[in-house]
Amino acid sequence: DLEGIEKLARLEQAIVYFEKYRQGGGDDPRLDRYIEEARKGIEKEQKRLERLREQERKAKEKAEAAARKKAEEEEKKRQAEIK
């Protein structure tokens, strides 16, 4: 996640720099395109990070379910041995 956060911070900082340049009187016809590309990059990275979080959540749930199932099977086996 750290890599994604760094990328988000870089893109957000780029927008800040572009806006400062514009406010300081900078006039570059490509500026709007650069800002839009940075915003799209932010959206794309946020979606990617959300997908990663979702994959991690699903993997954790799957592992927990497998652990519960194993514990239940062991308990049934132990109960069968007692009887």
mmCIF file of C-alpha atoms in Angstrom:
data_model
loop_
_atom_site.group_PDB
_atom_site.id
_atom_site.type_symbol
_atom_site.label_atom_id
_atom_site.label_comp_id
_atom_site.label_asym_id
_atom_site.label_seq_id
_atom_site.Cartn_x
_atom_site.Cartn_y
_atom_site.Cartn_z
ATOM 1 C CA ASP A 1 0.000 0.000 0.000
ATOM 2 C CA LEU A 2 2.877 2.338 0.682
ATOM 3 C CA GLU A 3 3.738 2.384 -3.016
ATOM 4 C CA GLY A 4 0.185 3.416 -3.895
ATOM 5 C CA ILE A 5 0.089 6.091 -1.243
ATOM 6 C CA GLU A 6 3.324 7.558 -2.534
ATOM 7 C CA LYS A 7 1.921 7.601 -6.049
ATOM 8 C CA LEU A 8 -1.241 9.343 -4.870
ATOM 9 C CA ALA A 9 0.792 11.918 -2.962
ATOM 10 C CA ARG A 10 2.967 12.587 -6.013
ATOM 11 C CA LEU A 11 -0.045 13.112 -8.266
ATOM 12 C CA GLU A 12 -1.782 15.355 -5.739
ATOM 13 C CA GLN A 13 1.403 17.378 -5.301
ATOM 14 C CA ALA A 14 1.701 17.722 -9.078
ATOM 15 C CA ILE A 15 -1.751 19.305 -9.198
ATOM 16 C CA VAL A 16 -0.753 21.706 -6.421
ATOM 17 C CA TYR A 17 2.361 22.704 -8.346
ATOM 18 C CA PHE A 18 0.416 23.187 -11.575
ATOM 19 C CA GLU A 19 -2.158 25.361 -9.802
ATOM 20 C CA LYS A 20 0.589 27.451 -8.162
ATOM 21 C CA TYR A 21 2.205 27.901 -11.558
ATOM 22 C CA ARG A 22 -1.115 29.050 -13.003
ATOM 23 C CA GLN A 23 -1.775 31.432 -10.099
ATOM 24 C CA GLY A 24 1.714 32.871 -10.477
ATOM 25 C CA GLY A 25 0.846 33.945 -13.984
ATOM 26 C CA GLY A 26 2.085 30.876 -15.808
ATOM 27 C CA ASP A 27 0.328 30.343 -19.079
ATOM 28 C CA ASP A 28 1.014 27.069 -20.776
ATOM 29 C CA PRO A 29 -1.584 25.630 -23.151
ATOM 30 C CA ARG A 30 -0.728 22.112 -21.930
ATOM 31 C CA LEU A 31 -1.419 22.923 -18.279
ATOM 32 C CA ASP A 32 -5.098 21.917 -18.315
ATOM 33 C CA ARG A 33 -4.180 18.614 -19.947
ATOM 34 C CA TYR A 34 -1.504 17.930 -17.321
ATOM 35 C CA ILE A 35 -3.926 18.649 -14.483
ATOM 36 C CA GLU A 36 -6.582 16.416 -16.037
ATOM 37 C CA GLU A 37 -4.061 13.606 -16.507
ATOM 38 C CA ALA A 38 -3.025 13.893 -12.861
ATOM 39 C CA ARG A 39 -6.677 13.759 -11.731
ATOM 40 C CA LYS A 40 -7.308 10.693 -13.876
ATOM 41 C CA GLY A 41 -4.162 9.113 -12.451
ATOM 42 C CA ILE A 42 -5.455 9.761 -8.924
ATOM 43 C CA GLU A 43 -8.808 8.163 -9.730
ATOM 44 C CA LYS A 44 -7.122 5.164 -11.329
ATOM 45 C CA GLU A 45 -4.774 4.672 -8.372
ATOM 46 C CA GLN A 46 -7.618 4.984 -5.855
ATOM 47 C CA LYS A 47 -9.574 2.312 -7.729
ATOM 48 C CA ARG A 48 -6.500 0.065 -7.837
ATOM 49 C CA LEU A 49 -5.952 0.449 -4.091
ATOM 50 C CA GLU A 50 -9.622 -0.295 -3.438
ATOM 51 C CA ARG A 51 -9.365 -3.488 -5.523
ATOM 52 C CA LEU A 52 -6.304 -4.541 -3.528
ATOM 53 C CA ARG A 53 -8.088 -3.910 -0.226
ATOM 54 C CA GLU A 54 -11.076 -5.927 -1.456
ATOM 55 C CA GLN A 55 -8.827 -8.820 -2.534
ATOM 56 C CA GLU A 56 -7.100 -8.783 0.852
ATOM 57 C CA ARG A 57 -10.468 -8.720 2.654
ATOM 58 C CA LYS A 58 -11.748 -11.683 0.627
ATOM 59 C CA ALA A 59 -8.533 -13.650 1.194
ATOM 60 C CA LYS A 60 -8.775 -13.002 4.930
ATOM 61 C CA GLU A 61 -12.422 -14.108 5.012
ATOM 62 C CA LYS A 62 -11.554 -17.253 3.078
ATOM 63 C CA ALA A 63 -8.714 -18.089 5.454
ATOM 64 C CA GLU A 64 -10.939 -17.499 8.482
ATOM 65 C CA ALA A 65 -13.666 -19.709 7.020
ATOM 66 C CA ALA A 66 -11.136 -22.478 6.353
ATOM 67 C CA ALA A 67 -9.819 -22.206 9.910
ATOM 68 C CA ARG A 68 -13.361 -22.378 11.342
ATOM 69 C CA LYS A 69 -14.166 -25.406 9.203
ATOM 70 C CA LYS A 70 -10.990 -27.173 10.298
ATOM 71 C CA ALA A 71 -11.718 -26.415 13.954
ATOM 72 C CA GLU A 72 -15.280 -27.734 13.583
ATOM 73 C CA GLU A 73 -14.046 -30.935 11.928
ATOM 74 C CA GLU A 74 -11.484 -31.462 14.676
ATOM 75 C CA GLU A 75 -14.147 -30.908 17.323
ATOM 76 C CA LYS A 76 -16.469 -33.431 15.641
ATOM 77 C CA LYS A 77 -13.606 -35.914 15.458
ATOM 78 C CA ARG A 78 -12.791 -35.374 19.129
ATOM 79 C CA GLN A 79 -16.456 -35.787 20.087
ATOM 80 C CA ALA A 80 -16.648 -39.029 18.071
ATOM 81 C CA GLU A 81 -13.591 -40.373 19.866
ATOM 82 C CA ILE A 82 -15.125 -39.630 23.275
ATOM 83 C CA LYS A 83 -18.319 -41.586 22.456
#
